[in-house]
CSV table of C-alpha atoms in Angstrom, one decimal:
chain,number,residue,atom,x,y,z
A,1,MET,CA,0.0,0.0,0.0
A,2,ALA,CA,2.9,2.4,0.8
A,3,VAL,CA,4.3,1.9,-2.7
A,4,ALA,CA,0.9,2.7,-4.3
A,5,ASP,CA,0.4,5.7,-2.0
A,6,ASP,CA,3.7,7.2,-3.0
A,7,GLU,CA,4.1,6.2,-6.6
A,8,GLY,CA,0.7,5.0,-7.8
A,9,LEU,CA,-0.7,1.6,-8.9
A,10,ASP,CA,1.6,1.3,-11.9
A,11,ALA,CA,4.5,1.0,-9.5
A,12,VAL,CA,3.0,-2.0,-7.8
A,13,SER,CA,4.2,-5.4,-9.0
A,14,ILE,CA,5.1,-8.8,-7.4
A,15,ARG,CA,8.8,-8.1,-8.1
A,16,ARG,CA,8.6,-4.6,-6.5
A,17,ILE,CA,6.8,-5.8,-3.4
A,18,ALA,CA,9.1,-8.8,-3.0
A,19,GLY,CA,12.0,-6.3,-3.1
A,20,GLU,CA,10.4,-4.2,-0.4
A,21,LEU,CA,10.0,-7.3,1.7
A,22,GLN,CA,13.5,-8.5,0.9
A,23,ALA,CA,12.0,-11.7,-0.4
A,24,ARG,CA,12.2,-13.7,-3.7
A,25,PRO,CA,9.3,-12.9,-6.1
A,26,MET,CA,8.5,-16.6,-6.4
A,27,SER,CA,8.0,-16.9,-2.7
A,28,LEU,CA,5.1,-14.5,-2.9
A,29,TYR,CA,3.3,-16.6,-5.5
A,30,SER,CA,2.8,-19.3,-2.9
A,31,HIS,CA,0.5,-16.8,-1.2
A,32,ILE,CA,-1.1,-14.8,-4.1
A,33,GLY,CA,-1.8,-15.7,-7.7
A,34,GLY,CA,-0.5,-12.5,-9.3
A,35,LYS,CA,-0.9,-8.7,-9.4
A,36,ASP,CA,-4.7,-8.8,-9.6
A,37,ASP,CA,-4.8,-10.8,-6.3
A,38,LEU,CA,-2.3,-8.3,-4.8
A,39,LEU,CA,-4.5,-5.4,-5.8
A,40,ASP,CA,-7.6,-7.1,-4.4
A,41,LEU,CA,-5.8,-7.5,-1.0
A,42,MET,CA,-4.7,-3.9,-1.1
A,43,HIS,CA,-8.2,-2.8,-1.9
A,44,ASP,CA,-9.7,-4.7,1.0
A,45,ALA,CA,-7.1,-3.4,3.4
A,46,ALA,CA,-7.9,0.2,2.4
A,47,VAL,CA,-11.7,-0.5,2.7
A,48,GLU,CA,-11.0,-1.7,6.2
A,49,GLU,CA,-10.1,1.9,7.0
A,50,THR,CA,-13.6,3.0,6.0
A,51,LEU,CA,-15.4,0.8,8.6
A,52,VAL,CA,-17.1,2.9,11.3
A,53,GLY,CA,-17.9,0.1,13.7
A,54,ASP,CA,-20.9,1.6,15.4
A,55,VAL,CA,-23.3,2.9,12.7
A,56,PRO,CA,-25.6,5.7,14.0
A,57,ALA,CA,-29.4,4.9,14.0
A,58,ASP,CA,-30.3,8.1,12.2
A,59,TRP,CA,-29.8,7.4,8.4
A,60,ARG,CA,-28.6,10.9,7.7
A,61,GLU,CA,-26.0,10.8,10.4
A,62,ALA,CA,-25.1,7.3,9.4
A,63,LEU,CA,-24.6,8.1,5.7
A,64,ARG,CA,-22.7,11.3,6.7
A,65,MET,CA,-20.3,9.3,8.9
A,66,LEU,CA,-19.7,6.6,6.2
A,67,ALA,CA,-19.1,9.3,3.6
A,68,ARG,CA,-16.5,11.0,5.9
A,69,TYR,CA,-14.7,7.7,6.5
A,70,ASN,CA,-14.7,7.0,2.7
A,71,ARG,CA,-13.3,10.4,1.9
A,72,ALA,CA,-10.6,10.1,4.5
A,73,ALA,CA,-9.5,6.7,3.2
A,74,ALA,CA,-9.5,7.8,-0.4
A,75,LEU,CA,-7.4,10.9,0.4
A,76,ARG,CA,-4.9,8.7,2.2
A,77,HIS,CA,-4.9,6.1,-0.7
A,78,PRO,CA,-5.8,7.9,-3.9
A,79,TRP,CA,-5.5,4.6,-5.8
A,80,LEU,CA,-8.7,3.4,-4.0
A,81,LEU,CA,-10.6,5.5,-6.6
A,82,ALA,CA,-9.4,3.0,-9.2
A,83,THR,CA,-9.6,-0.3,-7.3
A,84,ARG,CA,-13.1,0.4,-6.0
A,85,ASP,CA,-14.3,-0.3,-9.6
A,86,THR,CA,-12.1,-3.4,-10.1
A,87,GLY,CA,-11.4,-4.7,-6.6
A,88,CYS,CA,-12.9,-7.9,-5.3
A,89,PRO,CA,-16.2,-7.0,-3.7
A,90,VAL,CA,-16.3,-10.0,-1.4
A,91,GLY,CA,-13.2,-9.4,0.7
A,92,PRO,CA,-13.8,-9.5,4.4
A,93,ALA,CA,-13.6,-5.7,4.8
A,94,SER,CA,-15.6,-5.1,1.7
A,95,LEU,CA,-18.4,-7.3,2.8
A,96,LYS,CA,-18.4,-5.6,6.2
A,97,ARG,CA,-18.6,-2.2,4.6
A,98,LEU,CA,-21.5,-3.4,2.5
A,99,ASP,CA,-23.2,-4.5,5.7
A,100,GLU,CA,-22.6,-1.1,7.3
A,101,SER,CA,-24.1,0.6,4.3
A,102,ALA,CA,-27.2,-1.6,4.7
A,103,ALA,CA,-27.3,-0.7,8.4
A,104,ALA,CA,-27.1,3.0,7.6
A,105,VAL,CA,-30.4,3.0,5.7
A,106,ARG,CA,-32.2,0.3,7.7
A,107,GLY,CA,-34.4,2.9,9.3
A,108,LEU,CA,-35.7,4.3,6.0
A,109,ASP,CA,-39.3,3.7,5.1
A,110,ALA,CA,-38.4,2.7,1.5
A,111,ASP,CA,-37.9,-0.4,-0.5
A,112,GLY,CA,-34.5,-2.0,-1.2
A,113,ALA,CA,-34.0,-0.3,-4.6
A,114,VAL,CA,-34.4,3.2,-3.1
A,115,ARG,CA,-32.1,2.4,-0.2
A,116,ARG,CA,-29.4,1.2,-2.6
A,117,ALA,CA,-29.9,4.2,-4.8
A,118,LEU,CA,-29.3,6.5,-1.8
A,119,VAL,CA,-26.2,4.8,-0.7
A,120,LEU,CA,-24.9,4.9,-4.3
A,121,ALA,CA,-25.7,8.6,-4.6
A,122,VAL,CA,-23.7,9.4,-1.4
A,123,ASP,CA,-20.8,7.2,-2.5
A,124,THR,CA,-20.7,8.7,-6.0
A,125,PHE,CA,-20.7,12.2,-4.6
A,126,THR,CA,-18.0,11.4,-2.0
A,127,PHE,CA,-15.6,9.7,-4.4
A,128,GLY,CA,-16.3,12.2,-7.2
A,129,HIS,CA,-15.5,15.1,-4.8
A,130,VAL,CA,-12.2,13.3,-3.8
A,131,GLN,CA,-11.3,12.9,-7.4
A,132,ALA,CA,-11.9,16.6,-8.1
A,133,GLN,CA,-9.9,17.6,-5.0
A,134,LEU,CA,-6.9,15.4,-5.9
A,135,SER,CA,-6.9,16.6,-9.5
A,136,GLY,CA,-7.1,20.2,-8.4
A,137,GLY,CA,-4.3,19.7,-5.8
A,138,ILE,CA,-2.1,18.2,-8.5
A,139,ARG,CA,-2.7,21.2,-10.8
A,140,ARG,CA,-2.0,23.7,-8.0
A,141,ARG,CA,1.2,22.0,-7.0
A,142,ALA,CA,2.4,21.8,-10.6
A,143,ALA,CA,1.6,25.5,-11.0
A,144,ASP,CA,3.5,26.4,-7.9
A,145,GLU,CA,6.6,24.5,-9.1
A,146,VAL,CA,6.4,26.0,-12.6
A,147,ASN,CA,5.1,29.5,-12.0
A,148,ALA,CA,4.0,30.8,-8.7
A,149,ALA,CA,2.0,33.6,-10.4
A,150,ARG,CA,0.0,31.3,-12.6
A,151,ARG,CA,-3.1,31.5,-10.4
A,152,LYS,CA,-3.0,35.2,-10.4
A,153,VAL,CA,-2.5,35.4,-14.2
A,154,THR,CA,-5.4,33.0,-14.8
A,155,THR,CA,-7.8,34.8,-12.5
A,156,GLU,CA,-6.9,38.2,-14.1
A,157,TYR,CA,-7.4,36.7,-17.6
A,158,VAL,CA,-10.8,35.4,-16.8
A,159,GLN,CA,-11.7,38.8,-15.2
A,160,THR,CA,-10.8,40.6,-18.4
A,161,ARG,CA,-13.1,38.3,-20.4
A,162,ILE,CA,-15.9,39.1,-18.0
A,163,GLU,CA,-15.3,42.9,-18.2
A,164,ALA,CA,-15.3,42.6,-22.0
A,165,GLY,CA,-18.8,41.2,-21.8
A,166,GLU,CA,-17.9,37.8,-23.1
A,167,LEU,CA,-19.0,35.9,-19.9
A,168,PRO,CA,-22.1,37.8,-18.7
A,169,HIS,CA,-23.2,35.1,-16.3
A,170,LEU,CA,-19.9,35.2,-14.4
A,171,ALA,CA,-20.1,38.9,-13.8
A,172,GLY,CA,-20.3,39.7,-10.1
A,173,THR,CA,-19.0,36.3,-9.0
A,174,GLY,CA,-15.8,35.5,-7.3
A,175,VAL,CA,-13.6,34.4,-10.2
A,176,SER,CA,-10.9,32.9,-8.0
A,177,GLU,CA,-13.4,31.0,-5.9
A,178,LEU,CA,-15.0,29.5,-9.1
A,179,LEU,CA,-11.7,28.4,-10.5
A,180,TYR,CA,-10.1,27.2,-7.2
A,181,ASP,CA,-11.4,25.3,-4.2
A,182,ASP,CA,-9.3,26.5,-1.3
A,183,ASP,CA,-11.4,24.7,1.3
A,184,PRO,CA,-12.4,21.3,-0.1
A,185,GLU,CA,-13.5,19.9,3.2
A,186,ALA,CA,-16.1,22.8,3.6
A,187,SER,CA,-17.3,22.3,0.0
A,188,PHE,CA,-17.6,18.5,0.6
A,189,GLU,CA,-19.7,19.0,3.8
A,190,LEU,CA,-21.9,21.6,2.1
A,191,GLY,CA,-22.5,19.3,-0.9
A,192,LEU,CA,-23.3,16.4,1.4
A,193,ASP,CA,-25.7,18.6,3.4
A,194,TRP,CA,-27.6,19.4,0.2
A,195,LEU,CA,-27.6,15.8,-1.0
A,196,LEU,CA,-29.0,14.5,2.3
A,197,ALA,CA,-31.5,17.3,2.7
A,198,GLY,CA,-32.7,16.6,-0.8
A,199,ALA,CA,-33.0,12.9,-0.1
A,200,ALA,CA,-34.9,13.6,3.1
A,201,ALA,CA,-37.3,15.9,1.3
A,202,SER,CA,-37.9,13.4,-1.5
A,203,LEU,CA,-38.6,10.6,1.0
A,204,SER,CA,-40.9,12.6,3.3
């Protein structure tokens, strides 16, 4: 997991992990079948970090807690965004996480399809927000390394286009705030508030 955290999934291989463990690559094959199995194990280990243990009885608080745990794990292990689509869904932690998701919406007066859709909506928002945050963070770091003034120049350029009347619907908005998210945690919480409030209104 540490290799993937630092260098990405492409750096993960049986040979590389064997080297990190100071073992022969063939010795690992007696425990795992190949890289796909290794990625499944990594995925389940990362999912274990999303388990909350004691799921709140209120479905909104439960889904909020699960979303926060998911977000924290994905920020620690960005590769989780990829393995969640390909990782084995029946690992011990993955099954437990599925059970916690079911527990989160057990109090809803709705059928199974609606409950599943709500869990999926929260997960999709959570991981999508993490993806946007990570992508933005990479761009900002790259900009800082290449040109510390890039953000200022970009903001000023957009402002000139607004003042020229080319972007009328952006007039009066905070250009920098639209282009850059300086407080991703706050925007995540706000978006989650809206999502849960909308779900509550729809289900009432």
